[in-house]
Short mmCIF file of C-alpha atoms in Angstrom, two decimals:
data_model
loop_
_atom_site.label_atom_id
_atom_site.label_comp_id
_atom_site.label_asym_id
_atom_site.label_seq_id
_atom_site.Cartn_x
_atom_site.Cartn_y
_atom_site.Cartn_z
CA UNK A 222 217.31 156.77 -104.16
CA UNK A 223 214.43 159.30 -104.07
CA UNK A 224 210.97 157.96 -103.33
CA UNK A 225 207.50 159.37 -103.24
CA UNK A 226 205.06 157.75 -100.82
CA UNK A 227 201.31 158.27 -101.32
CA UNK A 228 200.11 158.07 -97.72
CA UNK A 229 196.49 157.65 -96.68
CA UNK A 230 195.49 159.44 -93.47
CA UNK A 231 192.37 159.07 -91.28
CA UNK A 232 189.04 160.41 -92.56
CA UNK A 233 187.85 161.01 -89.01
CA UNK A 234 189.03 158.55 -86.40
CA UNK A 235 192.76 159.04 -85.76
CA UNK A 236 193.06 155.44 -84.60
CA UNK A 237 192.61 154.35 -88.23
CA UNK A 238 196.10 155.48 -89.21
CA UNK A 239 198.37 152.52 -89.90
CA UNK A 240 201.70 151.86 -88.17
CA UNK A 241 203.36 151.94 -91.59
CA UNK A 242 201.88 155.36 -92.37
CA UNK A 243 203.20 156.71 -89.07
CA UNK A 244 206.63 155.28 -89.81
CA UNK A 245 206.77 156.88 -93.25
CA UNK A 246 205.58 160.26 -91.97
CA UNK A 247 208.14 160.13 -89.16
CA UNK A 248 211.15 159.08 -91.25
CA UNK A 249 210.63 160.83 -94.59
CA UNK A 250 212.51 164.03 -95.39
CA UNK A 251 209.48 166.12 -96.34
CA UNK A 252 205.69 165.94 -96.38
CA UNK A 253 203.72 167.49 -99.26
CA UNK A 254 200.39 168.35 -97.64
CA UNK A 255 197.09 169.62 -99.02
CA UNK A 256 196.77 171.97 -96.03
CA UNK A 257 199.85 172.19 -93.84
CA UNK A 258 197.78 173.38 -90.87
CA UNK A 259 195.55 170.31 -90.96
CA UNK A 260 198.49 167.96 -91.44
CA UNK A 261 200.46 169.66 -88.68
CA UNK A 262 197.59 168.92 -86.30
CA UNK A 263 197.80 165.23 -87.22
CA UNK A 264 201.59 165.19 -86.87
CA UNK A 265 201.48 166.95 -83.51
CA UNK A 266 199.00 164.37 -82.21
CA UNK A 267 201.53 161.63 -82.98
CA UNK A 268 204.55 163.74 -81.99
CA UNK A 269 206.02 163.85 -85.48
CA UNK A 270 208.22 166.80 -86.42
CA UNK A 271 208.78 166.23 -90.16
CA UNK A 272 208.70 169.52 -92.13
CA UNK A 273 205.78 170.18 -94.50
CA UNK A 274 205.23 172.05 -97.75
CA UNK A 275 201.85 172.81 -99.27
CA UNK A 276 200.60 170.86 -102.26
CA UNK A 277 196.98 171.72 -103.01
CA UNK A 278 194.78 172.00 -106.10
CA UNK A 279 195.76 175.62 -106.73
CA UNK A 280 199.54 175.21 -106.64
CA UNK A 281 200.20 171.56 -107.48
CA UNK A 282 200.63 172.18 -111.22
CA UNK A 283 203.43 174.68 -110.60
CA UNK A 284 204.94 173.02 -107.54
CA UNK A 285 205.17 169.41 -108.70
CA UNK A 286 208.06 169.66 -111.17
CA UNK A 287 210.37 171.76 -108.95
CA UNK A 288 209.67 169.50 -105.99
CA UNK A 289 210.47 166.36 -107.97
CA UNK A 290 213.63 168.00 -109.31
CA UNK A 291 214.68 168.77 -105.75
CA UNK A 292 213.96 165.18 -104.71
CA UNK A 293 216.23 163.89 -107.47
CA UNK A 294 218.98 166.41 -106.78
CA UNK A 295 218.98 165.96 -102.99
CA UNK A 296 217.94 162.28 -102.92
CA UNK A 297 214.86 163.02 -100.80
CA UNK A 298 212.05 160.80 -99.62
CA UNK A 299 208.72 162.65 -99.72
CA UNK A 300 205.28 161.67 -98.48
CA UNK A 301 202.21 163.22 -100.09
CA UNK A 302 199.09 163.48 -97.94
CA UNK A 303 195.72 165.22 -98.09
CA UNK A 304 193.53 166.56 -95.33
CA UNK A 305 191.78 163.21 -94.98
CA UNK A 306 191.79 159.91 -96.83
CA UNK A 307 193.86 158.75 -99.79
CA UNK A 308 195.63 161.31 -102.01
CA UNK A 309 194.66 161.43 -105.70
CA UNK A 310 191.14 160.08 -104.97
CA UNK A 311 189.13 163.27 -105.59
CA UNK A 312 192.00 165.07 -103.85
CA UNK A 313 195.36 166.59 -104.86
CA UNK A 314 198.38 164.41 -105.51
CA UNK A 315 197.98 163.02 -109.01
CA UNK A 316 200.13 165.72 -110.65
CA UNK A 317 202.94 165.07 -108.21
CA UNK A 318 202.68 161.33 -108.79
CA UNK A 319 202.72 161.79 -112.57
CA UNK A 320 205.79 164.05 -112.46
CA UNK A 321 207.56 161.59 -110.17
CA UNK A 322 206.83 158.62 -112.42
CA UNK A 323 207.94 160.50 -115.53
CA UNK A 324 211.20 161.47 -113.80
CA UNK A 325 211.98 157.91 -112.79
CA UNK A 326 211.21 158.48 -109.10
CA UNK A 327 209.77 155.39 -107.44
CA UNK A 328 206.17 155.92 -106.28
CA UNK A 329 204.85 153.69 -103.49
CA UNK A 330 201.37 153.45 -101.97
CA UNK A 331 200.76 153.42 -98.24
CA UNK A 332 197.11 152.37 -98.26
CA UNK A 333 194.54 153.26 -95.67
CA UNK A 334 191.22 155.04 -95.17
CA UNK A 335 189.12 156.35 -98.03
CA UNK A 336 185.53 157.56 -97.77
CA UNK A 337 184.58 155.84 -101.02
CA UNK A 338 185.46 152.33 -99.85
CA UNK A 339 183.99 152.95 -96.41
CA UNK A 340 180.65 154.13 -97.82
CA UNK A 341 180.48 151.19 -100.22
CA UNK A 342 181.18 148.71 -97.43
CA UNK A 343 178.24 149.86 -95.28
CA UNK A 344 175.75 150.45 -98.13
CA UNK A 345 174.37 146.93 -98.29
CA UNK A 346 174.29 147.12 -102.09
CA UNK A 347 175.83 144.73 -104.60
CA UNK A 348 179.11 146.57 -105.11
CA UNK A 349 181.00 144.05 -107.24
CA UNK A 350 180.98 146.65 -110.01
CA UNK A 351 180.90 150.40 -109.40
CA UNK A 352 182.24 153.73 -110.60
CA UNK A 353 183.47 156.71 -108.58
CA UNK A 354 182.54 160.22 -109.74
CA UNK A 355 183.70 162.47 -106.90
CA UNK A 356 181.82 165.77 -106.75
CA UNK A 357 179.06 166.24 -109.33
CA UNK A 358 178.21 169.54 -111.10
CA UNK A 359 176.51 172.18 -108.97
CA UNK A 360 174.16 173.66 -111.57
CA UNK A 361 170.85 171.80 -111.74
CA UNK A 362 170.79 171.38 -115.53
CA UNK A 363 174.36 170.07 -115.65
CA UNK A 364 173.68 167.85 -112.64
CA UNK A 365 170.62 166.32 -114.32
CA UNK A 366 172.59 165.65 -117.49
CA UNK A 367 175.44 164.04 -115.52
CA UNK A 368 173.09 161.78 -113.55
CA UNK A 369 171.37 160.69 -116.75
CA UNK A 370 174.73 160.01 -118.39
CA UNK A 371 175.77 157.87 -115.40
CA UNK A 372 172.52 155.89 -115.54
CA UNK A 373 172.79 155.39 -119.30
CA UNK A 374 176.39 154.19 -119.02
CA UNK A 375 175.26 150.88 -117.59
CA UNK A 376 177.25 151.28 -114.37
CA UNK A 377 175.18 149.53 -111.66
CA UNK A 378 176.50 151.51 -108.68
CA UNK A 379 177.87 155.05 -108.54
CA UNK A 380 179.72 156.70 -105.65
CA UNK A 381 179.73 160.48 -105.26
CA UNK A 382 180.84 163.06 -102.72
CA UNK A 383 178.73 166.00 -101.63
CA UNK A 384 179.02 168.85 -99.15
CA UNK A 385 176.51 169.04 -96.29
CA UNK A 386 175.13 172.31 -97.65
CA UNK A 387 174.22 170.82 -101.06
CA UNK A 388 173.30 167.24 -100.24
CA UNK A 389 169.55 167.93 -100.00
CA UNK A 390 169.57 169.71 -103.36
CA UNK A 391 171.44 166.75 -104.85
CA UNK A 392 168.91 164.29 -103.47
CA UNK A 393 166.00 166.30 -104.86
CA UNK A 394 167.53 166.08 -108.34
CA UNK A 395 168.22 162.35 -107.90
CA UNK A 396 164.55 161.83 -106.98
CA UNK A 397 163.37 163.69 -110.08
CA UNK A 398 165.95 162.32 -112.52
CA UNK A 399 166.57 158.69 -111.51
CA UNK A 400 163.26 156.97 -110.66
CA UNK A 401 163.90 153.64 -108.98
CA UNK A 402 167.28 154.68 -107.56
CA UNK A 403 168.19 153.45 -104.09
CA UNK A 404 170.67 155.43 -102.02
CA UNK A 405 173.01 154.89 -99.11
CA UNK A 406 174.07 158.28 -97.72
CA UNK A 407 176.93 158.20 -95.21
CA UNK A 408 177.97 161.19 -93.14
CA UNK A 409 180.88 161.68 -90.70
CA UNK A 410 182.34 158.28 -91.55
CA UNK A 411 184.48 156.82 -88.72
CA UNK A 412 183.66 159.77 -86.44
CA UNK A 413 181.72 159.70 -83.19
CA UNK A 414 178.40 160.65 -84.82
CA UNK A 415 178.78 158.55 -87.99
CA UNK A 416 175.42 158.02 -89.67
CA UNK A 417 174.23 156.15 -92.75
CA UNK A 418 170.73 156.49 -94.19
CA UNK A 419 169.55 153.86 -96.68
CA UNK A 420 166.43 153.52 -98.81
CA UNK A 421 164.82 154.85 -101.93
CA UNK A 422 165.95 158.29 -103.06
CA UNK A 423 162.70 159.75 -101.67
CA UNK A 424 163.14 158.00 -98.31
CA UNK A 425 166.70 159.27 -97.98
CA UNK A 426 165.63 162.79 -98.96
CA UNK A 427 162.85 162.75 -96.36
CA UNK A 428 165.31 161.54 -93.70
CA UNK A 429 167.73 164.35 -94.52
CA UNK A 430 164.93 166.94 -94.44
CA UNK A 431 163.84 165.65 -91.04
CA UNK A 432 167.38 165.82 -89.63
CA UNK A 433 168.16 169.30 -88.36
CA UNK A 434 171.84 168.38 -88.30
CA UNK A 435 171.92 167.23 -91.94
CA UNK A 436 174.01 170.25 -92.91
CA UNK A 437 176.98 169.12 -90.84
CA UNK A 438 179.66 166.70 -91.97
CA UNK A 439 180.75 165.62 -95.43
CA UNK A 440 178.63 163.08 -97.30
CA UNK A 441 179.59 160.10 -99.41
CA UNK A 442 176.61 158.70 -101.31
CA UNK A 443 176.26 155.34 -103.00
CA UNK A 444 173.64 155.27 -105.77
CA UNK A 445 172.23 151.82 -106.60
CA UNK A 446 171.14 152.06 -110.24
CA UNK A 447 170.18 148.41 -110.81
CA UNK A 448 166.44 149.24 -111.03
CA UNK A 449 166.76 152.64 -112.68
CA UNK A 450 165.35 152.97 -116.19
CA UNK A 451 165.83 156.18 -118.13
CA UNK A 452 165.12 156.98 -121.75
CA UNK A 453 168.06 156.69 -124.07
CA UNK A 454 168.93 159.92 -125.92
CA UNK A 455 167.60 160.11 -129.44
CA UNK A 456 170.48 159.83 -131.88
CA UNK A 457 170.96 162.85 -134.07
CA UNK A 458 169.73 162.07 -137.59
CA UNK A 459 172.40 161.63 -140.21
CA UNK A 460 170.28 163.42 -142.83
CA UNK A 461 170.68 167.15 -143.35
CA UNK A 462 167.98 169.54 -142.22
CA UNK A 463 167.08 170.15 -145.85
CA UNK A 464 166.59 166.43 -146.46
CA UNK A 465 164.45 166.14 -143.34
CA UNK A 466 162.30 169.04 -144.55
CA UNK A 467 161.74 167.28 -147.88
CA UNK A 468 160.87 164.09 -145.99
CA UNK A 469 158.26 165.94 -143.93
CA UNK A 470 156.82 167.58 -147.04
CA UNK A 471 156.50 164.20 -148.74
CA UNK A 472 154.55 163.09 -145.65
CA UNK A 473 152.03 165.90 -146.22
CA UNK A 474 153.48 168.91 -144.42
CA UNK A 475 153.91 172.27 -146.07
CA UNK A 476 157.21 174.12 -145.79
CA UNK A 477 156.24 175.98 -142.62
CA UNK A 478 154.93 172.85 -140.91
CA UNK A 479 158.06 170.92 -141.84
CA UNK A 480 160.20 173.60 -140.17
CA UNK A 481 158.05 173.57 -137.04
CA UNK A 482 158.41 169.81 -136.81
CA UNK A 483 162.21 170.12 -136.82
CA UNK A 484 162.12 172.69 -134.03
CA UNK A 485 159.88 170.39 -132.00
CA UNK A 486 162.59 167.76 -132.40
CA UNK A 487 165.12 170.11 -130.79
CA UNK A 488 166.72 171.79 -133.80
CA UNK A 489 167.67 175.45 -133.41
CA UNK A 490 165.35 178.03 -134.92
CA UNK A 491 168.08 179.80 -136.92
CA UNK A 492 169.35 176.53 -138.38
CA UNK A 493 165.82 175.53 -139.39
CA UNK A 494 165.21 178.95 -140.94
CA UNK A 495 168.34 178.67 -143.08
CA UNK A 496 167.44 175.13 -144.17
CA UNK A 497 163.88 176.16 -144.98
CA UNK A 498 165.12 179.12 -147.02
CA UNK A 499 167.50 176.83 -148.91
CA UNK A 500 164.68 174.40 -149.71
CA UNK A 501 162.39 177.23 -150.77
CA UNK A 502 165.07 178.61 -153.09
CA UNK A 503 165.69 175.16 -154.55
CA UNK A 504 162.00 174.62 -155.21
CA UNK A 505 161.67 178.07 -156.78
CA UNK A 506 164.68 177.45 -159.04
CA UNK A 507 163.19 174.09 -160.02
CA UNK A 508 159.86 175.72 -160.82
CA UNK A 509 161.52 178.46 -162.88
CA UNK A 510 163.47 175.84 -164.82
CA UNK A 511 160.30 173.90 -165.59
CA UNK A 512 158.59 177.08 -166.81
CA UNK A 513 161.54 177.90 -169.05
CA UNK A 514 161.38 174.39 -170.54
CA UNK A 515 157.66 174.88 -171.15
CA UNK A 516 158.20 178.15 -172.99
CA UNK A 517 160.59 176.44 -175.36
#
């Protein structure tokens, strides 16, 4: 009976691999690896000779179905691994798992290390409820919008990944966007130089700026949002732009001022211009009709 094992591998310290994971990697027919070179290094360390095939984010969509079909046809046991940690958690593997499940192939977890759980465990925050977001957008505007959306969602703790080259930029945006946020930033988890910095967003940013080695090692950050307060987005009015122009005019604005007020509220200039023109035409038609009635 074909089986797919989702096998967690060490995120740094090789001693963290479980005896069960080693047994599965040693006895399975094939290993689907994110990077076969990285996985081969792990296998060589433990003297495991199981053959590997690549299964990464760029080829998983096309590779998954043929691999599952081969498993069914040849009755193979396959282990899916990533470079470090648990597959499918901000890493490849989910497509292969989905194809296996849909084809009736049994999928079994071989649990083990994951940066997310490790970072949460050393944060010191109340982590009874949290959400994992993986890597956040790179562009500042999109990053700000994502952080605000996370804070507005009501999630008390958020876990994110970040590369060493962008972690300072991320922390600067957190400082500006999420006042009151506390952060636990962990780097090189389980490795010899593992380090976790905790404090307010500003304190963590200052610590990273003062550390000349901050741009080395992957980061997993835990954001404590319990004390963060951000403005809720203003709901878009249900009324049409034309109706809102009339409302402003009834409040004492002229047509031009009513249009300017809408643009100040975030409406697009072209949309406001069209609405203003429509209102102006309506008022002119109404005036013409009243004059015609007067002539009669």
